[in-house]
Structures are given as C-alpha cells and as structure tokens.
C-alpha cells in the first residue's frame, strides 16, 4: 500500500478547499486544513502574523514534512483584503511551506488561480504584486476602489499569481528541488463564493455570458477537487508551470488558437 501523504490546504472550510479536503481524506491522506474558522490551523492569511503562524503551526502539526501544499484560500470581494489574501497570502503559503515540502520524497505545490486571470488586469496593481510590494499593491487597490474600478482587483490578483507561477516553476527552488509548481484556473464553480451570482436564472445567464462554459456549464467543487487530487499526487511528476483550465471551455472560447 502507498505511503500516506500529508497535504496542507488553505481555504479548507468551504467550497473548493472543503471538497478537496474531503476527497483527499476519503482517499486515505492526512489533510491539514487552514482557514479563518473550522480548520486545523485557524489563521488570517491577510496578515503577516497569520502567515507566520501558519508556517509555525504547519511545522508542528506535520513534524517537519509535508507532501503537498494547495494555496487555495481566496476572496472575490472588491476590497484591499482580496489583494492581501489572493496574492500575498497565497505566495506566503507556498514560500513559507516550501522547506516542509523539501522533506517529502514526492513534493507538490498548486495554486488556485482563476479564468478571471484572462480579464484585462490593472497594470499598476499587477506590477506592484509582481514586485512583491504589498503596501503599494494595497494602495493601488484602494485607488481602484475610490475610482469605481474595483472590479479589476480580483482578476488582477489571479493574473499576478499565474505570472508568478510561470516565472518561478522552472527555478532552482521549485523544479530544481523536484517540486512541480502549477496552478488551476477554474471557471464558475458552485460554491459560497458564487452563490450570489447564481441565485436566479437571470443572474446565472448574465454570469455565463461573461464566463462562457459550453462544456457542461457551471461545475461542482468536487470536479475541481479531483484535478487537485491528481496535481498533488506522486504520479504528477512532470507538469511544470502549467495553468490548468477547468472552466467548461471559457479559455477556448475567449482565446481560441491565439496562444498557439
Ligand atoms: N467559485 C468559483 O467560481 C471560483 C472560480 C475560480 C477561482 N476560484 C478560486 O477558488 C478558491 C476557493 O474559492 P471557493 O469558490 O471555494 O470560495 P469559498 O468562499 O467557498 O472558500 C474560500 C475559503 O477561503 C477562506 N479565506 C478567505 N479569506 C481568508 C483569510 N484571510 N485567511 C484564511 N482563509 C481565508 C474562506 O474562509 C473560505 O473558507 C479561491 O481562491 C477562488 O478565488 C473560485
């Protein structure tokens, strides 16, 4: 029988994170969930203190060895907190827990991005994120909120994440250390995050005009969980820096063959 793997999942109390934690546990893995509530590690990933506490508690609970990290916690609100959690919290998770991955014989790392990374980003916010300048990024997000352009925040944080994956996956710290680093880009998934957007048939139609999903429409969180199960498995030895769309076709509809 295969050795039990230990996986850390942020945002484990709800939606995609909860479905993934349930699937991995069902398949015999040890899951250390991280969230604001109802988790093994209760921390606020929008703060420096919360991120530091995550690293300390994860080291304690895992005895210094983790096989997979899924940086999945996120917010979709038009707020500065969305920048802090989606980008800086996710990176602090991966970078902070990388030393624990180094102790595994088959370490894996995955970020939950979004197809919203395809929407036009705010360039200034994108640059501040990629420069790792959290005060500047938060400042730019508040300017966007003040000027009624807050809707660009979410997609920009996800664009920054996928850029970061592309820039880092082949580096010494990740590929060089034998750690596949990849991201998933879900389309619309039925979770508490999207419940307000799918509450009526009319709202759902409007959403699917923005995020076209010709293949089977809106997906359930369990569908995303099985992709995360594969990406974090020992079998996934050679995916490097890929942004895996699980979006019912929105990427294909929006970008066609322009990427090839
Ligand atoms: N639902 C979708 O349609 C969809 C589509 C694309 C990408 N995503 C991404 O998938 C991920 C999971 O989203 P979901 O749909 O499961 O949403 P969700 O709201 O059901 O779950 C998100 C979880 O993240 C946690 N979280 C939020 N802020 C936190 C913080 N400061 N510290 C610690 N935990 C925090 C929440 O408490 C919650 O449990 C997010 O990164 C989201 O952007 C979702």
Short mmCIF file of C-alpha atoms in Angstrom, two decimals, residues 161-247:
data_model
loop_
_atom_site.label_atom_id
_atom_site.label_comp_id
_atom_site.label_asym_id
_atom_site.label_seq_id
_atom_site.Cartn_x
_atom_site.Cartn_y
_atom_site.Cartn_z
CA UNK A 161 -0.49 34.51 -9.50
CA UNK A 162 -0.24 32.83 -12.89
CA UNK A 163 2.61 35.14 -13.92
CA UNK A 164 4.39 34.22 -10.68
CA UNK A 165 3.93 30.52 -11.44
CA UNK A 166 5.34 30.98 -14.96
CA UNK A 167 8.32 32.91 -13.61
CA UNK A 168 9.13 30.52 -10.78
CA UNK A 169 8.12 26.96 -11.73
CA UNK A 170 11.39 26.20 -13.54
CA UNK A 171 13.58 27.83 -10.88
CA UNK A 172 16.03 26.11 -8.57
CA UNK A 173 13.64 26.42 -5.58
CA UNK A 174 10.83 24.55 -7.36
CA UNK A 175 11.72 22.41 -10.40
CA UNK A 176 15.33 22.29 -9.22
CA UNK A 177 14.16 20.93 -5.87
CA UNK A 178 11.92 18.35 -7.57
CA UNK A 179 8.69 20.23 -6.77
CA UNK A 180 6.15 20.52 -9.59
CA UNK A 181 4.59 24.01 -9.19
CA UNK A 182 1.36 24.53 -11.12
CA UNK A 183 -1.94 26.42 -10.95
CA UNK A 184 -5.54 25.66 -11.73
CA UNK A 185 -7.83 28.17 -13.40
CA UNK A 186 -11.45 27.28 -12.62
CA UNK A 187 -14.40 28.76 -14.49
CA UNK A 188 -17.58 29.26 -12.47
CA UNK A 189 -17.81 26.72 -9.66
CA UNK A 190 -20.86 26.33 -7.44
CA UNK A 191 -19.54 27.41 -4.02
CA UNK A 192 -20.48 30.02 -1.40
CA UNK A 193 -18.21 32.45 -3.32
CA UNK A 194 -20.52 32.40 -6.35
CA UNK A 195 -23.90 31.76 -4.67
CA UNK A 196 -24.97 35.39 -5.04
CA UNK A 197 -24.05 35.35 -8.74
CA UNK A 198 -26.09 32.21 -9.47
CA UNK A 199 -29.07 32.90 -7.20
CA UNK A 200 -31.52 33.43 -10.08
CA UNK A 201 -31.67 32.02 -13.60
CA UNK A 202 -31.25 35.55 -14.95
CA UNK A 203 -28.13 36.24 -12.86
CA UNK A 204 -26.69 32.89 -13.89
CA UNK A 205 -27.28 33.65 -17.60
CA UNK A 206 -25.55 37.03 -17.24
CA UNK A 207 -22.60 35.35 -15.49
CA UNK A 208 -22.25 32.74 -18.22
CA UNK A 209 -22.18 35.47 -20.84
CA UNK A 210 -19.10 36.85 -19.12
CA UNK A 211 -17.64 33.37 -18.46
CA UNK A 212 -18.80 31.16 -21.33
CA UNK A 213 -18.89 27.47 -20.32
CA UNK A 214 -20.14 25.48 -23.34
CA UNK A 215 -18.91 22.21 -21.83
CA UNK A 216 -21.40 21.20 -19.13
CA UNK A 217 -21.91 24.72 -17.67
CA UNK A 218 -21.21 25.60 -14.06
CA UNK A 219 -19.13 22.95 -12.26
CA UNK A 220 -19.32 21.49 -8.78
CA UNK A 221 -16.44 21.86 -6.31
CA UNK A 222 -15.91 18.07 -6.32
CA UNK A 223 -14.92 18.26 -10.00
CA UNK A 224 -12.13 20.68 -9.16
CA UNK A 225 -11.13 18.51 -6.19
CA UNK A 226 -10.34 15.56 -8.44
CA UNK A 227 -8.00 17.69 -10.55
CA UNK A 228 -6.26 18.92 -7.39
CA UNK A 229 -6.02 15.30 -6.24
CA UNK A 230 -4.09 14.45 -9.41
CA UNK A 231 -1.90 17.57 -9.35
CA UNK A 232 -0.83 16.85 -5.77
CA UNK A 233 -0.33 13.12 -6.32
CA UNK A 234 3.01 11.33 -6.58
CA UNK A 235 2.00 10.41 -10.17
CA UNK A 236 2.25 14.05 -11.23
CA UNK A 237 6.00 14.15 -11.68
CA UNK A 238 6.37 16.31 -14.82
CA UNK A 239 3.78 19.10 -15.01
CA UNK A 240 5.81 22.26 -14.60
CA UNK A 241 4.39 25.79 -14.53
CA UNK A 242 1.10 24.84 -16.16
CA UNK A 243 -2.11 26.80 -15.72
CA UNK A 244 -4.71 24.05 -15.97
CA UNK A 245 -8.09 25.46 -17.00
CA UNK A 246 -11.06 23.63 -15.51
CA UNK A 247 -13.54 26.07 -16.95
#
